[in-house]
mmCIF file of C-alpha atoms and ligand atoms in Angstrom:
data_model
loop_
_atom_site.group_PDB
_atom_site.id
_atom_site.type_symbol
_atom_site.label_atom_id
_atom_site.label_comp_id
_atom_site.label_asym_id
_atom_site.label_seq_id
_atom_site.Cartn_x
_atom_site.Cartn_y
_atom_site.Cartn_z
ATOM 1 C CA MET A 1 12.134 18.406 -13.960
ATOM 2 C CA ILE A 2 10.262 15.727 -15.797
ATOM 3 C CA SER A 3 7.067 13.851 -14.642
ATOM 4 C CA TYR A 4 4.544 11.458 -16.140
ATOM 5 C CA ASP A 5 1.115 12.867 -15.306
ATOM 6 C CA VAL A 6 -2.519 11.779 -15.368
ATOM 7 C CA ALA A 7 -3.784 14.487 -17.739
ATOM 8 C CA GLU A 8 -7.132 12.693 -18.399
ATOM 9 C CA PHE A 9 -8.635 9.766 -16.434
ATOM 10 C CA GLY A 10 -8.009 6.424 -18.163
ATOM 11 C CA LYS A 11 -5.823 7.855 -20.905
ATOM 12 C CA PRO A 12 -2.081 7.371 -21.312
ATOM 13 C CA LEU A 13 0.148 9.350 -18.873
ATOM 14 C CA GLN A 14 1.666 12.433 -20.403
ATOM 15 C CA ARG A 15 5.269 13.465 -20.130
ATOM 16 C CA ALA A 16 5.504 16.975 -18.630
ATOM 17 C CA GLU A 17 8.442 19.265 -18.229
ATOM 18 C CA ARG A 18 8.397 22.160 -15.702
ATOM 19 C CA PRO A 19 10.955 24.062 -13.524
ATOM 20 C CA THR A 20 12.166 21.981 -10.583
ATOM 21 C CA PRO A 21 10.554 23.493 -7.463
ATOM 22 C CA ALA A 22 12.572 25.288 -4.745
ATOM 23 C CA PRO A 23 11.739 24.117 -1.275
ATOM 24 C CA GLN A 24 10.027 26.745 0.938
ATOM 25 C CA GLY A 25 9.890 26.911 4.738
ATOM 26 C CA SER A 26 10.234 23.388 6.197
ATOM 27 C CA GLU A 27 9.978 21.711 2.777
ATOM 28 C CA VAL A 28 12.547 19.322 1.471
ATOM 29 C CA LEU A 29 13.276 18.732 -2.217
ATOM 30 C CA VAL A 30 13.796 15.000 -2.974
ATOM 31 C CA ARG A 31 15.226 13.542 -6.080
ATOM 32 C CA THR A 32 13.347 10.391 -6.963
ATOM 33 C CA LEU A 33 15.457 7.199 -6.941
ATOM 34 C CA ALA A 34 12.495 4.657 -7.049
ATOM 35 C CA ALA A 35 8.774 4.796 -7.234
ATOM 36 C CA GLY A 36 6.578 1.757 -6.820
ATOM 37 C CA VAL A 37 3.526 1.163 -9.068
ATOM 38 C CA CYS A 38 0.646 0.403 -6.647
ATOM 39 C CA HIS A 39 -2.638 -1.130 -7.491
ATOM 40 C CA SER A 40 -4.429 1.971 -6.170
ATOM 41 C CA ASP A 41 -2.608 3.919 -8.828
ATOM 42 C CA LEU A 42 -4.886 2.009 -11.272
ATOM 43 C CA HIS A 43 -7.980 3.404 -9.548
ATOM 44 C CA LEU A 44 -6.504 6.916 -9.475
ATOM 45 C CA TRP A 45 -5.567 6.662 -13.098
ATOM 46 C CA GLU A 46 -9.084 5.263 -14.137
ATOM 47 C CA GLY A 47 -10.695 7.930 -11.928
ATOM 48 C CA GLY A 48 -12.732 5.910 -9.416
ATOM 49 C CA TYR A 49 -13.836 2.945 -7.441
ATOM 50 C CA ASP A 50 -16.810 0.589 -7.878
ATOM 51 C CA LEU A 51 -19.138 0.927 -4.787
ATOM 52 C CA GLY A 52 -21.540 -1.796 -5.766
ATOM 53 C CA SER A 53 -25.163 -0.698 -5.378
ATOM 54 C CA ALA A 54 -23.902 2.720 -4.214
ATOM 55 C CA GLY A 55 -22.520 3.533 -7.573
ATOM 56 C CA ARG A 56 -19.036 4.804 -8.135
ATOM 57 C CA LEU A 57 -16.639 6.772 -6.032
ATOM 58 C CA ARG A 58 -15.093 9.428 -8.319
ATOM 59 C CA VAL A 59 -11.588 10.508 -7.211
ATOM 60 C CA ALA A 60 -12.331 13.965 -8.825
ATOM 61 C CA ASP A 61 -15.025 14.413 -6.143
ATOM 62 C CA ARG A 62 -12.381 13.726 -3.437
ATOM 63 C CA GLY A 63 -10.309 16.698 -4.507
ATOM 64 C CA VAL A 64 -7.947 15.229 -6.980
ATOM 65 C CA SER A 65 -7.534 17.666 -9.793
ATOM 66 C CA LEU A 66 -6.034 17.065 -13.256
ATOM 67 C CA PRO A 67 -3.221 16.940 -14.207
ATOM 68 C CA PHE A 68 -1.558 15.256 -11.366
ATOM 69 C CA THR A 69 1.610 13.170 -10.793
ATOM 70 C CA MET A 70 1.025 9.743 -9.202
ATOM 71 C CA GLY A 71 3.453 7.679 -7.208
ATOM 72 C CA HIS A 72 3.202 7.405 -3.406
ATOM 73 C CA GLU A 73 5.815 4.684 -2.903
ATOM 74 C CA ILE A 74 8.843 6.897 -3.169
ATOM 75 C CA ALA A 75 12.499 6.495 -2.104
ATOM 76 C CA GLY A 76 14.875 9.266 -2.938
ATOM 77 C CA GLU A 77 17.825 11.432 -2.237
ATOM 78 C CA VAL A 78 17.610 14.814 -0.461
ATOM 79 C CA ALA A 79 18.535 17.498 -3.128
ATOM 80 C CA ALA A 80 17.794 20.695 -1.188
ATOM 81 C CA LEU A 81 16.421 21.853 2.167
ATOM 82 C CA GLY A 82 14.021 24.693 2.748
ATOM 83 C CA PRO A 83 15.210 27.849 4.552
ATOM 84 C CA GLY A 84 13.310 26.754 7.653
ATOM 85 C CA VAL A 85 15.027 23.355 7.917
ATOM 86 C CA ASP A 86 17.887 23.187 10.483
ATOM 87 C CA PRO A 87 20.229 20.547 8.945
ATOM 88 C CA SER A 88 21.631 19.396 12.235
ATOM 89 C CA ALA A 89 18.298 19.224 14.123
ATOM 90 C CA SER A 90 16.190 17.711 11.270
ATOM 91 C CA GLY A 91 18.312 14.532 11.125
ATOM 92 C CA VAL A 92 18.321 14.677 7.264
ATOM 93 C CA ALA A 93 21.246 15.496 5.154
ATOM 94 C CA ILE A 94 21.660 16.616 1.552
ATOM 95 C CA GLY A 95 22.685 13.542 -0.445
ATOM 96 C CA GLY A 96 21.122 11.213 2.247
ATOM 97 C CA LYS A 97 18.805 8.529 0.909
ATOM 98 C CA TYR A 98 15.392 8.086 2.511
ATOM 99 C CA LEU A 99 11.987 6.361 2.256
ATOM 100 C CA VAL A 100 9.224 9.042 2.062
ATOM 101 C CA PHE A 101 6.053 8.703 4.162
ATOM 102 C CA PRO A 102 3.407 9.865 1.774
ATOM 103 C CA TRP A 103 0.198 9.705 3.963
ATOM 104 C CA ILE A 104 0.493 13.235 5.105
ATOM 105 C CA GLY A 105 -2.446 15.033 6.826
ATOM 106 C CA CYS A 106 -3.141 18.633 7.550
ATOM 107 C CA GLY A 107 -0.854 18.384 10.616
ATOM 108 C CA GLU A 108 -3.281 20.429 12.847
ATOM 109 C CA CYS A 109 -6.468 18.497 13.467
ATOM 110 C CA ALA A 110 -7.003 16.161 16.479
ATOM 111 C CA ILE A 111 -6.468 13.102 14.218
ATOM 112 C CA CYS A 112 -3.102 14.364 13.005
ATOM 113 C CA GLN A 113 -2.112 15.375 16.581
ATOM 114 C CA SER A 114 -2.780 11.861 17.700
ATOM 115 C CA GLY A 115 -0.315 10.519 15.088
ATOM 116 C CA GLU A 116 -2.883 9.134 12.769
ATOM 117 C CA GLU A 117 -2.162 11.554 9.828
ATOM 118 C CA HIS A 118 -3.130 8.842 7.284
ATOM 119 C CA LEU A 119 -6.766 9.152 8.574
ATOM 120 C CA CYS A 120 -6.826 12.976 8.431
ATOM 121 C CA LEU A 121 -9.996 14.480 6.724
ATOM 122 C CA ARG A 122 -7.807 17.069 4.969
ATOM 123 C CA PRO A 123 -5.121 14.811 3.435
ATOM 124 C CA ARG A 124 -2.127 16.080 1.507
ATOM 125 C CA PHE A 125 -1.098 12.598 0.424
ATOM 126 C CA LEU A 126 1.892 12.629 -1.923
ATOM 127 C CA GLY A 127 1.090 11.103 -5.367
ATOM 128 C CA ILE A 128 -2.605 11.783 -4.877
ATOM 129 C CA PHE A 129 -3.256 15.284 -3.676
ATOM 130 C CA ARG A 130 0.380 16.487 -4.032
ATOM 131 C CA PRO A 131 2.898 15.592 -6.831
ATOM 132 C CA GLY A 132 4.379 12.144 -6.277
ATOM 133 C CA GLY A 133 7.108 9.833 -7.405
ATOM 134 C CA TYR A 134 6.210 9.396 -11.114
ATOM 135 C CA GLY A 135 8.560 12.389 -11.633
ATOM 136 C CA ASP A 136 12.303 12.910 -11.055
ATOM 137 C CA HIS A 137 11.789 15.353 -8.190
ATOM 138 C CA LEU A 138 9.117 16.199 -5.553
ATOM 139 C CA LEU A 139 8.565 18.359 -2.453
ATOM 140 C CA VAL A 140 8.080 16.792 0.966
ATOM 141 C CA PRO A 141 6.376 19.203 3.429
ATOM 142 C CA HIS A 142 8.786 18.390 6.374
ATOM 143 C CA PRO A 143 11.919 16.327 7.064
ATOM 144 C CA ARG A 144 10.068 14.251 9.642
ATOM 145 C CA TYR A 145 8.439 12.336 6.757
ATOM 146 C CA LEU A 146 11.807 10.946 5.702
ATOM 147 C CA ILE A 147 12.897 7.618 7.026
ATOM 148 C CA PRO A 148 16.498 6.336 6.553
ATOM 149 C CA LEU A 149 16.793 3.336 4.187
ATOM 150 C CA GLY A 150 19.214 1.452 6.453
ATOM 151 C CA ARG A 151 20.377 -1.682 4.457
ATOM 152 C CA LEU A 152 17.728 -1.431 1.821
ATOM 153 C CA THR A 153 18.246 -0.211 -1.734
ATOM 154 C CA PRO A 154 15.853 2.546 -2.912
ATOM 155 C CA ALA A 155 13.894 0.027 -5.104
ATOM 156 C CA GLU A 156 13.648 -2.468 -2.263
ATOM 157 C CA ALA A 157 12.446 0.248 0.213
ATOM 158 C CA ALA A 158 9.868 2.064 -1.937
ATOM 159 C CA PRO A 159 7.096 -0.446 -1.756
ATOM 160 C CA TYR A 160 7.173 -0.399 2.039
ATOM 161 C CA ALA A 161 5.625 3.128 1.972
ATOM 162 C CA CYS A 162 2.279 1.781 0.814
ATOM 163 C CA SER A 163 1.970 -1.952 0.206
ATOM 164 C CA GLY A 164 4.416 -2.533 3.123
ATOM 165 C CA VAL A 165 2.751 -0.344 5.696
ATOM 166 C CA THR A 166 -0.697 -1.414 4.440
ATOM 167 C CA THR A 167 0.346 -5.003 5.071
ATOM 168 C CA PHE A 168 1.973 -4.320 8.365
ATOM 169 C CA GLY A 169 -1.034 -2.215 9.507
ATOM 170 C CA ALA A 170 -3.444 -5.058 8.678
ATOM 171 C CA LEU A 171 -1.315 -7.577 10.581
ATOM 172 C CA ARG A 172 -1.226 -5.111 13.568
ATOM 173 C CA ARG A 173 -5.026 -5.001 13.523
ATOM 174 C CA LEU A 174 -5.100 -8.725 14.262
ATOM 175 C CA GLY A 175 -3.005 -8.242 17.394
ATOM 176 C CA ASP A 176 -1.515 -11.441 18.939
ATOM 177 C CA MET A 177 -3.989 -13.688 17.031
ATOM 178 C CA ILE A 178 -1.120 -14.113 14.521
ATOM 179 C CA ARG A 179 0.967 -15.895 17.149
ATOM 180 C CA ARG A 180 -1.892 -18.185 18.188
ATOM 181 C CA GLN A 181 -3.204 -19.634 14.977
ATOM 182 C CA PRO A 182 -2.343 -19.624 11.329
ATOM 183 C CA ILE A 183 -4.279 -16.807 9.597
ATOM 184 C CA VAL A 184 -5.954 -16.692 6.254
ATOM 185 C CA ILE A 185 -4.641 -14.351 3.489
ATOM 186 C CA ILE A 186 -6.944 -13.747 0.559
ATOM 187 C CA GLY A 187 -5.050 -12.588 -2.512
ATOM 188 C CA ALA A 188 -1.539 -13.527 -3.383
ATOM 189 C CA GLY A 189 -0.563 -10.334 -5.310
ATOM 190 C CA GLY A 190 2.155 -8.019 -4.057
ATOM 191 C CA LEU A 191 0.412 -7.373 -0.750
ATOM 192 C CA GLY A 192 -0.344 -10.994 0.008
ATOM 193 C CA LEU A 193 3.273 -12.052 -0.669
ATOM 194 C CA MET A 194 4.643 -9.273 1.422
ATOM 195 C CA CYS A 195 2.206 -10.191 4.198
ATOM 196 C CA LEU A 196 3.709 -13.694 4.300
ATOM 197 C CA THR A 197 7.250 -12.435 4.736
ATOM 198 C CA LEU A 198 6.171 -9.898 7.407
ATOM 199 C CA LEU A 199 4.129 -12.484 9.295
ATOM 200 C CA THR A 200 7.135 -14.648 9.676
ATOM 201 C CA ALA A 201 9.307 -11.767 10.855
ATOM 202 C CA MET A 202 6.611 -10.756 13.388
ATOM 203 C CA GLY A 203 6.602 -14.306 14.885
ATOM 204 C CA GLY A 204 3.306 -15.434 13.370
ATOM 205 C CA LYS A 205 2.204 -19.029 12.971
ATOM 206 C CA GLY A 206 1.939 -18.780 9.238
ATOM 207 C CA ALA A 207 -0.851 -18.421 6.838
ATOM 208 C CA VAL A 208 -3.133 -20.271 4.413
ATOM 209 C CA VAL A 209 -3.361 -18.282 1.234
ATOM 210 C CA VAL A 210 -6.376 -18.134 -1.098
ATOM 211 C CA ASP A 211 -6.074 -17.001 -4.756
ATOM 212 C CA ILE A 212 -8.009 -17.957 -7.984
ATOM 213 C CA ASP A 213 -4.788 -17.766 -10.008
ATOM 214 C CA GLU A 214 -2.566 -20.824 -10.204
ATOM 215 C CA ALA A 215 0.680 -18.960 -10.748
ATOM 216 C CA LYS A 216 -0.077 -16.772 -7.734
ATOM 217 C CA ARG A 217 -0.869 -19.727 -5.567
ATOM 218 C CA ARG A 218 2.540 -21.206 -6.544
ATOM 219 C CA ALA A 219 4.235 -17.944 -5.772
ATOM 220 C CA ALA A 220 2.568 -17.936 -2.377
ATOM 221 C CA LEU A 221 3.780 -21.466 -1.591
ATOM 222 C CA GLU A 222 7.346 -20.478 -2.700
ATOM 223 C CA ALA A 223 7.003 -17.511 -0.279
ATOM 224 C CA GLY A 224 6.227 -19.800 2.595
ATOM 225 C CA ALA A 225 2.438 -20.182 2.718
ATOM 226 C CA LEU A 226 1.266 -23.335 4.695
ATOM 227 C CA ALA A 227 -1.184 -24.164 1.935
ATOM 228 C CA ALA A 228 -2.639 -22.396 -1.116
ATOM 229 C CA VAL A 229 -6.356 -22.860 -1.928
ATOM 230 C CA ASP A 230 -8.220 -22.043 -5.159
ATOM 231 C CA GLY A 231 -10.820 -19.455 -4.079
ATOM 232 C CA SER A 232 -13.035 -20.386 -7.037
ATOM 233 C CA ALA A 233 -13.474 -24.024 -5.948
ATOM 234 C CA ALA A 234 -16.940 -24.822 -4.665
ATOM 235 C CA ASP A 235 -15.447 -26.261 -1.450
ATOM 236 C CA ALA A 236 -12.958 -23.456 -0.906
ATOM 237 C CA ALA A 237 -14.189 -22.654 2.657
ATOM 238 C CA PRO A 238 -13.853 -26.248 4.062
ATOM 239 C CA GLN A 239 -10.465 -26.595 2.331
ATOM 240 C CA VAL A 240 -9.223 -23.399 3.986
ATOM 241 C CA ALA A 241 -10.616 -24.494 7.372
ATOM 242 C CA ALA A 242 -8.892 -27.906 7.052
ATOM 243 C CA ALA A 243 -5.539 -26.314 6.033
ATOM 244 C CA VAL A 244 -5.692 -23.963 9.081
ATOM 245 C CA GLY A 245 -6.338 -26.990 11.308
ATOM 246 C CA GLY A 246 -8.416 -25.150 13.907
ATOM 247 C CA PRO A 247 -10.787 -22.208 14.316
ATOM 248 C CA VAL A 248 -9.995 -19.347 11.949
ATOM 249 C CA LEU A 249 -9.427 -16.214 14.108
ATOM 250 C CA GLY A 250 -7.891 -13.884 11.561
ATOM 251 C CA VAL A 251 -8.525 -13.210 7.920
ATOM 252 C CA ILE A 252 -6.991 -10.430 5.807
ATOM 253 C CA ASP A 253 -8.700 -9.804 2.522
ATOM 254 C CA TYR A 254 -6.262 -8.143 0.160
ATOM 255 C CA VAL A 255 -8.714 -8.272 -2.689
ATOM 256 C CA GLY A 256 -11.824 -6.598 -1.281
ATOM 257 C CA ALA A 257 -14.340 -8.039 -3.802
ATOM 258 C CA SER A 258 -17.846 -9.212 -2.942
ATOM 259 C CA GLY A 259 -16.809 -12.946 -3.200
ATOM 260 C CA THR A 260 -13.605 -12.719 -1.227
ATOM 261 C CA ALA A 261 -15.077 -10.605 1.659
ATOM 262 C CA ARG A 262 -18.016 -13.137 1.917
ATOM 263 C CA LEU A 263 -15.552 -16.046 1.997
ATOM 264 C CA GLY A 264 -13.494 -14.309 4.693
ATOM 265 C CA PHE A 265 -16.634 -13.603 6.767
ATOM 266 C CA ASP A 266 -17.941 -17.149 6.418
ATOM 267 C CA LEU A 267 -14.597 -18.571 7.629
ATOM 268 C CA LEU A 268 -14.577 -16.666 10.922
ATOM 269 C CA ALA A 269 -14.821 -18.612 14.107
ATOM 270 C CA LYS A 270 -16.148 -17.140 17.374
ATOM 271 C CA GLY A 271 -14.154 -13.959 18.232
ATOM 272 C CA GLY A 272 -12.565 -13.827 14.864
ATOM 273 C CA LYS A 273 -11.744 -10.765 12.842
ATOM 274 C CA LEU A 274 -11.882 -9.979 9.052
ATOM 275 C CA VAL A 275 -9.662 -7.201 8.030
ATOM 276 C CA ILE A 276 -10.547 -5.779 4.649
ATOM 277 C CA VAL A 277 -7.724 -4.051 2.825
ATOM 278 C CA GLY A 278 -8.332 -4.560 -0.917
ATOM 279 C CA LEU A 279 -10.266 -1.999 -2.932
ATOM 280 C CA PHE A 280 -11.387 -4.225 -5.838
ATOM 281 C CA GLY A 281 -14.951 -2.938 -5.177
ATOM 282 C CA GLY A 282 -18.473 -4.344 -4.915
ATOM 283 C CA GLU A 283 -20.472 -4.888 -1.793
ATOM 284 C CA LEU A 284 -20.858 -7.281 1.086
ATOM 285 C CA THR A 285 -24.185 -8.864 2.046
ATOM 286 C CA VAL A 286 -24.040 -11.014 5.196
ATOM 287 C CA PRO A 287 -26.689 -12.329 7.655
ATOM 288 C CA LEU A 288 -26.649 -10.106 10.764
ATOM 289 C CA PRO A 289 -27.298 -12.517 13.691
ATOM 290 C CA PRO A 290 -23.863 -14.299 13.314
ATOM 291 C CA ILE A 291 -22.182 -10.986 13.853
ATOM 292 C CA PRO A 292 -23.213 -10.657 17.559
ATOM 293 C CA MET A 293 -23.664 -14.454 18.129
ATOM 294 C CA ARG A 294 -20.102 -15.180 16.921
ATOM 295 C CA ALA A 295 -18.827 -11.895 18.257
ATOM 296 C CA VAL A 296 -16.905 -11.308 15.000
ATOM 297 C CA THR A 297 -15.317 -8.111 13.890
ATOM 298 C CA ILE A 298 -15.150 -6.662 10.450
ATOM 299 C CA GLN A 299 -12.512 -3.932 10.236
ATOM 300 C CA GLY A 300 -11.234 -1.799 7.398
ATOM 301 C CA SER A 301 -7.575 -0.975 7.318
ATOM 302 C CA TYR A 302 -6.121 1.801 5.229
ATOM 303 C CA VAL A 303 -2.357 2.160 4.813
ATOM 304 C CA GLY A 304 -0.691 3.043 8.191
ATOM 305 C CA SER A 305 0.750 5.751 10.313
ATOM 306 C CA LEU A 306 4.112 7.388 10.244
ATOM 307 C CA GLN A 307 5.125 5.433 13.394
ATOM 308 C CA GLU A 308 3.986 2.207 11.829
ATOM 309 C CA LEU A 309 6.075 2.935 8.841
ATOM 310 C CA ARG A 310 9.097 3.726 11.103
ATOM 311 C CA ASP A 311 8.455 0.459 12.978
ATOM 312 C CA LEU A 312 8.233 -1.517 9.769
ATOM 313 C CA MET A 313 11.482 -0.115 8.469
ATOM 314 C CA ALA A 314 13.076 -1.025 11.757
ATOM 315 C CA LEU A 315 11.688 -4.465 11.498
ATOM 316 C CA VAL A 316 12.854 -5.104 7.854
ATOM 317 C CA ASN A 317 16.270 -3.723 8.665
ATOM 318 C CA ARG A 318 16.553 -5.989 11.783
ATOM 319 C CA ALA A 319 14.990 -9.210 10.666
ATOM 320 C CA LYS A 320 16.135 -11.428 7.891
ATOM 321 C CA ILE A 321 13.168 -10.803 5.543
ATOM 322 C CA ALA A 322 12.859 -12.566 2.200
ATOM 323 C CA ARG A 323 12.487 -9.749 -0.276
ATOM 324 C CA ILE A 324 9.377 -9.757 -2.436
ATOM 325 C CA PRO A 325 10.027 -9.983 -6.104
ATOM 326 C CA ILE A 326 10.676 -6.547 -7.554
ATOM 327 C CA THR A 327 10.944 -5.602 -11.285
ATOM 328 C CA THR A 328 12.487 -2.234 -11.943
ATOM 329 C CA ARG A 329 11.380 -0.399 -15.055
ATOM 330 C CA PRO A 330 12.494 2.902 -16.518
ATOM 331 C CA GLN A 331 10.161 5.756 -15.457
ATOM 332 C CA GLU A 332 9.241 6.421 -19.131
ATOM 333 C CA GLU A 333 7.648 2.919 -19.070
ATOM 334 C CA ALA A 334 5.035 4.050 -16.470
ATOM 335 C CA ASN A 335 2.156 3.523 -18.972
ATOM 336 C CA ALA A 336 3.281 -0.006 -19.898
ATOM 337 C CA ALA A 337 3.698 -0.865 -16.210
ATOM 338 C CA LEU A 338 0.192 0.333 -15.348
ATOM 339 C CA HIS A 339 -1.300 -1.758 -18.252
ATOM 340 C CA ASP A 340 0.685 -4.843 -17.233
ATOM 341 C CA LEU A 341 -0.551 -4.375 -13.628
ATOM 342 C CA ARG A 342 -4.101 -3.937 -14.690
ATOM 343 C CA ASP A 343 -4.020 -7.077 -16.901
ATOM 344 C CA GLY A 344 -2.745 -9.110 -14.035
ATOM 345 C CA ARG A 345 0.691 -9.766 -15.561
ATOM 346 C CA ALA A 346 2.726 -8.481 -12.643
ATOM 347 C CA ILE A 347 4.011 -10.933 -9.988
ATOM 348 C CA GLY A 348 5.447 -8.912 -7.074
ATOM 349 C CA ARG A 349 5.985 -5.260 -7.546
ATOM 350 C CA TYR A 350 6.965 -2.854 -10.407
ATOM 351 C CA VAL A 351 9.298 -0.067 -9.396
ATOM 352 C CA LEU A 352 9.942 2.877 -11.615
ATOM 353 C CA VAL A 353 13.429 4.304 -11.719
ATOM 354 C CA PRO A 354 14.241 7.665 -13.436
HETATM 355 ZN ZN1 LIG B 401 -0.601 2.316 -2.727
HETATM 356 ZN ZN1 LIG B 402 -5.218 16.543 9.983
#
């Protein structure tokens, strides 16, 4: 098999050739058909996250060892089943096409048992701790992590495994607020645009989108945003509040920078909630009394659970959802795709195909 690996942080991915693994026990060998290029791949590739005054989070300290194969947004075809997989009971078939749930935990701890494997302290995430989709084959530990594609093509489905379930998870954290008031979405990259389409499908009242980039604001309006505000404007907050037309109860920050999180916090009305999803980095300094006095919530949201991804796939197969723009690129262009994403040239999502 062939893969494009991070051999050294921040350096070009290296093409590697090794024997295709044979699935053991409950494992399933999947042939990659599509692999999304995610913003968090940039951090993995560069080796860390900026933690503001707390320094830098190094992925090497989190148990990521070099070389490794990135790619956690994977759709593929089952190529072989391990000897412990009963083909009739597992629900997966050789040649069948599936979306892969990559946020796999240890499977044994209380968190995993409660169905929140994505929050496990001993993660086995594909494309981070285990080889992922920047290769033509990969092993999935168990068939239950495979979700049928339904009406979606592999390239359409792949981004739902991370950006989709991340967006869906963040919207779920806002509960029924989304049906009471327009929400505010900060950041109109791939996640923000996907959020707009899911919000409509979930019966939401729409969203006002904030982005400093004019082309991205235009893309947000085309995707159905009620209004698009330049986050760098001095009067960004009053502009957003006016466009929402009432108290701001829900804000999702898909950037996660100091300035965007502060704007999100400042917008919240009484009882409002700021969900921080983006991992741009930095830190948030806010006055404390308004947190209790306005009874606001600041919540982090990290990807989503296996059940949330199943629910999301059911939703996108059921509802008429406008597809987010996708650009497929050959897998050998992985380096160029990472550079283009880092330089802000990508609108929508890059998906690598072998
Ligand atoms: Zn991702
Ligand atoms: Zn666990």
